[in-house]
Every structure is written in structure tokens, then in C-alpha cells.
Short mmCIF file of C-alpha atoms in Angstrom, two decimals:
data_model
loop_
_atom_site.label_atom_id
_atom_site.label_comp_id
_atom_site.label_asym_id
_atom_site.label_seq_id
_atom_site.Cartn_x
_atom_site.Cartn_y
_atom_site.Cartn_z
CA MET B 1 53.88 195.06 222.09
CA THR B 2 57.22 193.37 222.66
CA GLU B 3 60.18 195.42 223.85
CA LYS B 4 62.48 194.61 220.89
CA ILE B 5 64.17 197.74 219.54
CA ILE B 6 64.23 197.84 215.73
CA ARG B 7 67.65 199.12 214.66
CA ILE B 8 67.41 201.18 211.45
CA GLY B 9 70.57 201.15 209.32
CA THR B 10 71.24 204.12 207.07
CA ARG B 11 73.99 205.96 205.26
CA ASP B 12 75.01 209.14 207.04
CA SER B 13 74.20 211.64 204.29
CA GLU B 14 71.48 214.21 205.04
CA LEU B 15 69.05 212.63 202.58
CA ALA B 16 69.66 209.07 203.83
CA LEU B 17 69.16 210.21 207.42
CA TRP B 18 65.94 212.00 206.43
CA GLN B 19 64.67 208.74 204.94
CA ALA B 20 65.66 206.75 208.03
CA HIS B 21 63.99 209.27 210.37
CA THR B 22 60.82 209.15 208.23
CA VAL B 23 60.63 205.36 208.67
CA GLN B 24 61.51 205.71 212.35
CA LYS B 25 58.61 208.11 212.95
CA LYS B 26 56.15 205.83 211.15
CA LEU B 27 57.24 202.84 213.21
CA ASN B 28 57.17 204.86 216.44
CA ASP B 29 53.63 206.01 215.60
CA LEU B 30 52.66 202.32 215.39
CA GLY B 31 54.09 201.76 218.87
CA TYR B 32 57.45 200.20 217.99
CA LYS B 33 60.74 201.13 219.63
CA THR B 34 63.54 202.07 217.22
CA GLU B 35 67.05 203.43 217.02
CA ILE B 36 69.06 204.74 214.06
CA VAL B 37 72.51 203.33 213.24
CA ALA B 38 74.49 205.33 210.64
CA VAL B 39 76.97 203.42 208.46
CA LYS B 40 79.38 204.91 205.87
CA SER B 41 79.25 203.36 202.39
CA GLN B 42 82.00 203.05 199.78
CA GLY B 43 79.84 205.11 197.42
CA ASP B 44 80.13 208.06 199.80
CA ILE B 45 83.86 207.59 200.39
CA ILE B 46 85.09 207.15 196.79
CA LEU B 47 84.06 210.41 195.17
CA ASP B 48 86.67 210.64 192.43
CA LYS B 49 85.43 207.79 190.21
CA PRO B 50 82.17 207.58 188.25
CA LEU B 51 79.85 204.99 189.76
CA TYR B 52 79.90 202.73 186.73
CA GLU B 53 83.73 202.52 186.88
CA LEU B 54 83.49 201.09 190.37
CA GLY B 55 81.72 198.10 188.81
CA ILE B 56 79.11 197.95 191.54
CA THR B 57 75.46 198.76 190.98
CA GLY B 58 74.62 198.27 194.65
CA ILE B 59 77.46 200.36 196.03
CA PHE B 60 75.20 202.45 198.27
CA THR B 61 73.36 199.41 199.61
CA LYS B 62 76.19 196.90 200.02
CA THR B 63 77.59 198.26 203.30
CA LEU B 64 74.16 198.20 204.94
CA ASP B 65 73.44 194.71 203.58
CA ILE B 66 76.61 193.47 205.29
CA ALA B 67 75.70 195.26 208.54
CA MET B 68 72.28 193.57 208.45
CA ILE B 69 73.65 190.11 207.67
CA ASN B 70 76.15 190.58 210.53
CA GLY B 71 73.30 191.42 212.91
CA GLN B 72 74.36 195.05 213.55
CA VAL B 73 71.07 196.48 212.21
CA ASP B 74 67.57 195.03 211.68
CA ILE B 75 66.40 197.05 208.69
CA ALA B 76 67.92 199.33 206.06
CA VAL B 77 66.22 202.25 204.33
CA HIS B 78 67.22 203.09 200.75
CA SER B 79 66.23 205.20 197.79
CA MET B 80 64.75 202.33 195.81
CA LYS B 81 66.42 203.38 192.56
CA ASP B 82 69.83 202.65 194.18
CA VAL B 83 68.90 199.08 195.11
CA PRO B 84 69.96 196.21 192.79
CA THR B 85 67.00 194.26 191.38
CA ALA B 86 68.34 191.06 192.99
CA LEU B 87 68.58 191.39 196.77
CA PRO B 88 71.32 189.44 198.60
CA ILE B 89 70.38 185.95 199.83
CA GLY B 90 68.58 186.22 203.16
CA ILE B 91 67.44 189.84 202.70
CA VAL B 92 63.85 190.63 201.67
CA GLN B 93 61.81 193.65 200.63
CA ALA B 94 59.70 194.44 203.69
CA ALA B 95 57.95 197.61 202.49
CA VAL B 96 57.85 200.23 199.75
CA LEU B 97 56.66 203.60 201.01
CA GLU B 98 54.24 205.80 199.09
CA ARG B 99 56.09 207.36 196.20
CA ALA B 100 57.14 211.00 196.08
CA ASN B 101 57.86 213.15 192.99
CA VAL B 102 59.20 210.89 190.20
CA LEU B 103 60.63 213.64 187.98
CA ASP B 104 64.18 214.66 187.19
CA ILE B 105 64.80 218.40 187.32
CA LEU B 106 67.45 220.69 185.89
CA VAL B 107 68.90 223.06 188.47
CA HIS B 108 70.36 226.06 186.61
CA LYS B 109 71.83 229.47 187.39
CA GLY B 110 68.95 231.67 186.37
CA ASN B 111 69.67 231.83 182.65
CA LEU B 112 68.36 229.20 180.23
CA GLU B 113 69.80 230.62 176.99
CA PHE B 114 72.29 227.74 176.87
CA LEU B 115 69.42 225.39 175.98
CA GLU B 116 69.38 227.00 172.53
CA SER B 117 73.16 226.84 172.06
CA ASN B 118 76.03 225.08 173.85
CA GLY B 119 75.77 224.09 177.48
CA ILE B 120 77.69 222.08 180.07
CA ILE B 121 75.43 219.81 182.10
CA ALA B 122 76.57 217.85 185.16
CA THR B 123 75.24 214.44 186.18
CA GLY B 124 76.67 211.19 187.54
CA SER B 125 73.90 209.17 185.87
CA LEU B 126 74.40 207.52 182.48
CA ARG B 127 70.62 207.48 182.03
CA ARG B 128 70.40 211.24 182.46
CA GLN B 129 73.51 211.79 180.33
CA ALA B 130 72.17 209.70 177.43
CA GLN B 131 68.71 211.28 177.49
CA TRP B 132 70.21 214.78 177.72
CA LEU B 133 72.57 214.18 174.76
CA ASN B 134 69.70 212.67 172.77
CA LYS B 135 67.76 215.93 173.16
CA TYR B 136 70.73 218.34 173.18
CA PRO B 137 73.48 216.70 171.04
CA ASN B 138 75.57 219.91 171.01
CA HIS B 139 75.91 219.98 174.79
CA THR B 140 78.73 218.60 176.92
CA VAL B 141 77.93 216.36 179.90
CA VAL B 142 80.37 216.20 182.82
CA ASP B 143 80.45 213.75 185.73
CA LEU B 144 79.00 214.82 189.06
CA ARG B 145 79.36 212.71 192.21
CA GLY B 146 78.72 212.99 195.93
CA ASN B 147 75.61 213.34 198.05
CA VAL B 148 72.93 215.89 197.18
CA ASN B 149 74.50 218.68 199.26
CA THR B 150 77.95 218.09 197.73
CA ARG B 151 76.54 218.10 194.20
CA MET B 152 74.65 221.37 194.78
CA GLN B 153 77.88 222.96 196.05
CA LYS B 154 79.85 221.69 193.04
CA LEU B 155 77.27 223.23 190.71
CA LYS B 156 77.80 226.60 192.41
CA ASP B 157 81.60 226.28 192.29
CA ASN B 158 81.91 225.33 188.59
CA ASN B 159 81.17 227.02 185.27
CA TRP B 160 78.46 224.48 184.42
CA SER B 161 75.16 225.62 182.93
CA GLY B 162 73.18 223.30 185.17
CA ALA B 163 72.94 219.90 186.82
CA VAL B 164 70.27 217.21 186.80
CA PHE B 165 68.80 215.98 190.09
CA ALA B 166 65.92 213.80 191.22
CA ALA B 167 63.23 216.22 192.39
CA ALA B 168 62.31 213.96 195.33
CA GLY B 169 65.77 214.09 196.88
CA LEU B 170 65.94 217.89 196.87
CA GLU B 171 62.35 218.27 198.07
CA ARG B 172 62.85 215.89 200.99
CA ILE B 173 65.62 217.99 202.53
CA ASN B 174 64.33 221.39 201.35
CA LEU B 175 67.21 222.01 198.94
CA LYS B 176 65.14 222.59 195.80
CA PRO B 177 66.05 226.09 194.58
CA GLU B 178 63.81 228.48 192.64
CA THR B 179 66.05 228.15 189.58
CA PHE B 180 64.91 224.77 188.26
CA ILE B 181 62.81 223.32 185.46
CA ASP B 182 60.94 220.01 185.44
CA LEU B 183 62.35 217.60 182.87
CA ASP B 184 59.02 215.96 182.11
CA TRP B 185 60.45 214.59 178.84
CA MET B 186 63.12 212.60 180.70
CA ILE B 187 62.02 209.11 181.75
CA PRO B 188 63.14 208.58 185.35
CA ALA B 189 65.18 205.74 186.80
CA PRO B 190 63.19 202.62 187.70
CA ALA B 191 61.67 203.20 191.17
CA GLN B 192 62.75 206.87 191.30
CA GLY B 193 61.01 208.76 194.11
CA ALA B 194 60.28 205.58 196.10
CA MET B 195 61.84 204.43 199.36
CA ILE B 196 62.33 200.76 200.19
CA VAL B 197 62.83 199.11 203.57
CA VAL B 198 64.64 195.76 203.59
CA ALA B 199 64.95 193.27 206.43
CA MET B 200 66.30 189.79 207.11
CA GLY B 201 63.91 187.18 205.74
CA ASN B 202 63.92 185.19 208.99
CA ASP B 203 63.09 188.20 211.23
CA ASN B 204 59.31 187.81 211.47
CA PHE B 205 58.85 190.45 214.17
CA THR B 206 60.56 193.16 212.13
CA ILE B 207 58.89 192.17 208.85
CA ASP B 208 55.45 192.27 210.50
CA ALA B 209 56.20 195.74 211.85
CA VAL B 210 57.62 197.22 208.64
CA SER B 211 55.04 195.65 206.29
CA GLN B 212 52.45 198.00 207.81
CA LEU B 213 54.24 200.88 206.03
CA ASN B 214 53.81 199.34 202.57
CA ASP B 215 51.96 201.27 199.83
CA ILE B 216 50.50 198.71 197.42
CA GLU B 217 50.22 201.04 194.39
CA THR B 218 53.86 202.08 194.71
CA GLU B 219 54.87 198.46 195.27
CA ILE B 220 53.18 197.34 192.01
CA CYS B 221 54.51 200.22 189.89
CA THR B 222 58.09 199.87 191.15
CA PHE B 223 57.91 196.09 190.67
CA ILE B 224 57.03 196.63 186.99
CA GLU B 225 59.86 199.15 186.49
CA ARG B 226 62.46 196.96 188.20
CA GLN B 227 61.27 193.88 186.27
CA PHE B 228 61.83 195.90 183.07
CA LEU B 229 65.36 196.80 184.25
CA ARG B 230 66.17 193.23 185.30
CA THR B 231 64.91 191.76 181.99
CA LEU B 232 67.13 194.14 180.04
CA GLU B 233 69.97 192.98 182.34
CA GLY B 234 70.95 196.54 183.07
CA GLY B 235 72.51 197.38 186.38
CA CYS B 236 71.25 200.64 187.82
CA THR B 237 74.13 202.42 186.03
CA ALA B 238 72.92 201.59 182.47
CA PRO B 239 71.00 204.24 180.43
CA ILE B 240 67.59 202.71 181.16
CA GLY B 241 64.49 204.66 182.21
CA ALA B 242 61.11 203.28 183.29
CA LEU B 243 57.91 204.69 184.72
CA ALA B 244 54.67 202.88 185.56
CA LYS B 245 51.59 204.78 186.70
CA TYR B 246 48.25 203.45 187.86
CA ASN B 247 45.20 205.16 186.36
CA GLU B 248 42.37 204.58 188.80
CA SER B 249 39.54 205.75 186.56
CA ASP B 250 40.36 203.21 183.81
CA ASP B 251 41.95 200.59 186.10
CA VAL B 252 45.00 200.42 183.83
CA ILE B 253 48.76 200.71 184.22
CA LYS B 254 50.47 203.18 181.89
CA PHE B 255 54.09 202.18 181.29
CA GLN B 256 56.93 204.06 179.57
CA GLY B 257 60.35 202.50 179.10
CA VAL B 258 63.51 203.61 177.32
CA LEU B 259 66.96 202.24 176.52
CA LEU B 260 69.69 204.44 175.04
CA SER B 261 73.27 204.19 173.85
CA LEU B 262 75.81 206.02 176.02
CA ASP B 263 76.09 208.91 173.53
CA GLY B 264 72.30 209.25 173.31
CA LYS B 265 72.28 208.75 169.54
CA GLN B 266 70.34 205.50 169.72
CA LYS B 267 67.08 205.45 171.63
CA ILE B 268 64.43 202.74 171.81
CA GLU B 269 61.17 203.50 173.58
CA VAL B 270 58.17 201.43 174.57
CA ASN B 271 54.75 202.63 175.74
CA LYS B 272 52.06 200.32 177.08
CA LEU B 273 48.57 200.53 178.53
CA VAL B 274 47.85 197.35 180.48
CA PRO B 275 44.77 196.25 182.46
CA ILE B 276 45.67 196.20 186.16
CA GLU B 277 45.11 192.44 186.44
CA GLU B 278 47.96 191.86 183.95
CA TRP B 279 50.56 193.90 185.86
CA LYS B 280 52.83 191.00 186.89
CA LYS B 281 54.37 190.56 183.43
CA THR B 282 54.20 194.14 182.14
CA GLY B 283 57.87 194.98 182.75
CA PHE B 284 59.01 191.70 181.23
CA HIS B 285 56.95 192.10 178.04
CA ALA B 286 57.99 195.75 177.62
CA ALA B 287 61.67 194.82 177.94
CA GLN B 288 61.30 191.98 175.43
CA GLU B 289 59.80 194.47 172.97
CA ILE B 290 62.82 196.76 173.40
CA LEU B 291 65.29 193.89 172.99
CA GLU B 292 63.58 192.71 169.79
CA ASN B 293 63.60 196.24 168.33
CA GLY B 294 67.38 196.70 168.47
CA GLY B 295 67.87 196.70 172.24
CA ASN B 296 70.02 193.57 172.17
CA GLU B 297 72.64 195.36 170.08
CA ILE B 298 72.63 198.38 172.41
CA MET B 299 72.92 196.19 175.52
CA ASN B 300 75.84 194.24 173.98
CA GLU B 301 77.62 197.52 173.23
CA LEU B 302 76.94 198.79 176.78
CA ARG B 303 78.42 195.64 178.32
CA LYS B 304 81.72 196.36 176.58
CA HIS B 305 81.94 199.77 178.27
CA LEU B 306 80.40 199.13 181.66
CA LYS B 307 81.94 197.01 184.39
CA PRO B 308 79.87 193.92 185.25
CA ASN B 309 77.39 194.03 188.11
CA VAL B 310 79.13 192.29 191.02
CA ASN B 311 76.12 192.27 193.32
#
């Protein structure tokens, strides 16, 4: 084994560091030497603007991309749902780790009566906002930004009824409280619950090392979901949900996709069961179905309100 030290770039939030340390341990167990390099991202610094107003879908990944291109780090570890579907030139997907919990959850304050009346729900995600308003049109949704710890604190400090989180993020750093409910009706973000490791395409040593961490089932399912997102031309801020699951007993992929208007009043869903050998075009065909069933109009309306993807 060569002596090269693989430098792992990460944001410095608790969750990002957990993800980086998880990859570090896996690489160390394979006999590789590693070190962690923490880098602050604009998404962590600018907390007073909703993400979609910043006009950047890859805001959490951009800083690390630049650090990698500049040769300061060898790999970057991300929550895959934060990563734009088109990676910067020169950067490649080296591995997708086995997926964790895909669900969104509602963290509340011990009383769920508001579900039957008027509630105030916090989320920084337009996808969660639109799906929530579709199901609970009488509720108010307020913006919630910051890392997981910050958002949990803001929920405590405000008069909100609850806030929506990705279950995986809270579970990874043991922040999941007892006062939560699974939102199994809410279709998650494409690639939610999965972690991706990216590297420079010309760094064969690092790619060979990291590719050993790849989980093929997660790689296929997240590919389908991100293909669906890319075909709809939605940055990761648009109200688009997608979930692909492999059913081993039938050897099929079950796919659910959804596109909504910002207010949640319009909702177009697609459900598919596809033989595993046809997986490569599943996301594309599902997105085409949505676009033909009124999705084009919704996407055109969304583009008027959302800043363009500058990644």
C-alpha cells in the first residue's frame, strides 16, 4: 500500500463531520491513510436568505469542489441530495455509500392537535413546503435555515408547531427526539439518505480506494432519482420528490416521483414498476410522463420564481 494520505474535504457542521469520519474509518479499515480537512461553505455562512434566493443549487458543495480542483483536498463527502446532478468538469462520483433512512419526519412539541386545525410548520425545503401545503392547505409554512443543530434550536425557540427534517440526518448524530412522526406520505428528495464521495477524475489512486466503498443498489436507485430530477430540469431547490426502491424478490425497481407547484395546489405524481434490467432509463421516462401530464406548465411557472441554477 502506497503512503499517499487521502485528504477528506468536508463542511464543518456536526453532520458533515460525522459523514467525513464515517468515510475516513472505512478507508482506514481498508489500510489507507487519511486526514480530514474542514472547509466552511457559503450555505453555512449566509443563514438569513432562503436557499433558492441564493440562486445556487450546489451551495453546500461548491466550496469543496473548488478546494478539490485547487488540490487542497482529494475527496469530498456530501449528503447526496445536496449535490447538483451535473458535477463540475474534472470531478467524478467515486462512490455512493449504502443508503440510510430515506424518510422525512415531523419533529413536534408533544401535541399533534394542530394537524386537525391550524399549524405553523418550519422547513427550508420547497419540496417539503409544497407537499405539506398540499396535505394541510390551512397551515402556514415558515422558512428554516442552518445546520441540523441550529434548526433544532430554532424549533425550540419559536412558537412553531413543528419542523420537517430528514430522518437520516438526525439519526446519524443522535439528535432524533421522541416527539416525531414519520411522514411516510411525503416523497423524499432525490438521493435522500445517501452519502456520495467525489474525487478528481484523473486521481486513479484515490478513485480505486474510494470505489471499494460503493453500494451498487444505492448507486442504481439514486441514479434513477437524480435522472428524474435532471430531466425535469429542477435544481435541488424545486418541489420535486423521487424515490426508487429495489425489490429483490421480484427483481423490479419501484419508483415514485412527484412535482408540485410552490403553493402545493398542483401535484403531478408518477408510479412505476420496472424490471431491473431496464433501470437506466427509468428516471427519464418517469419525468417525461410528468412533463406530458401538465408538468411543463408547472416547471415554467417555477422558473419565474426560482433563481436559475448557476452550477
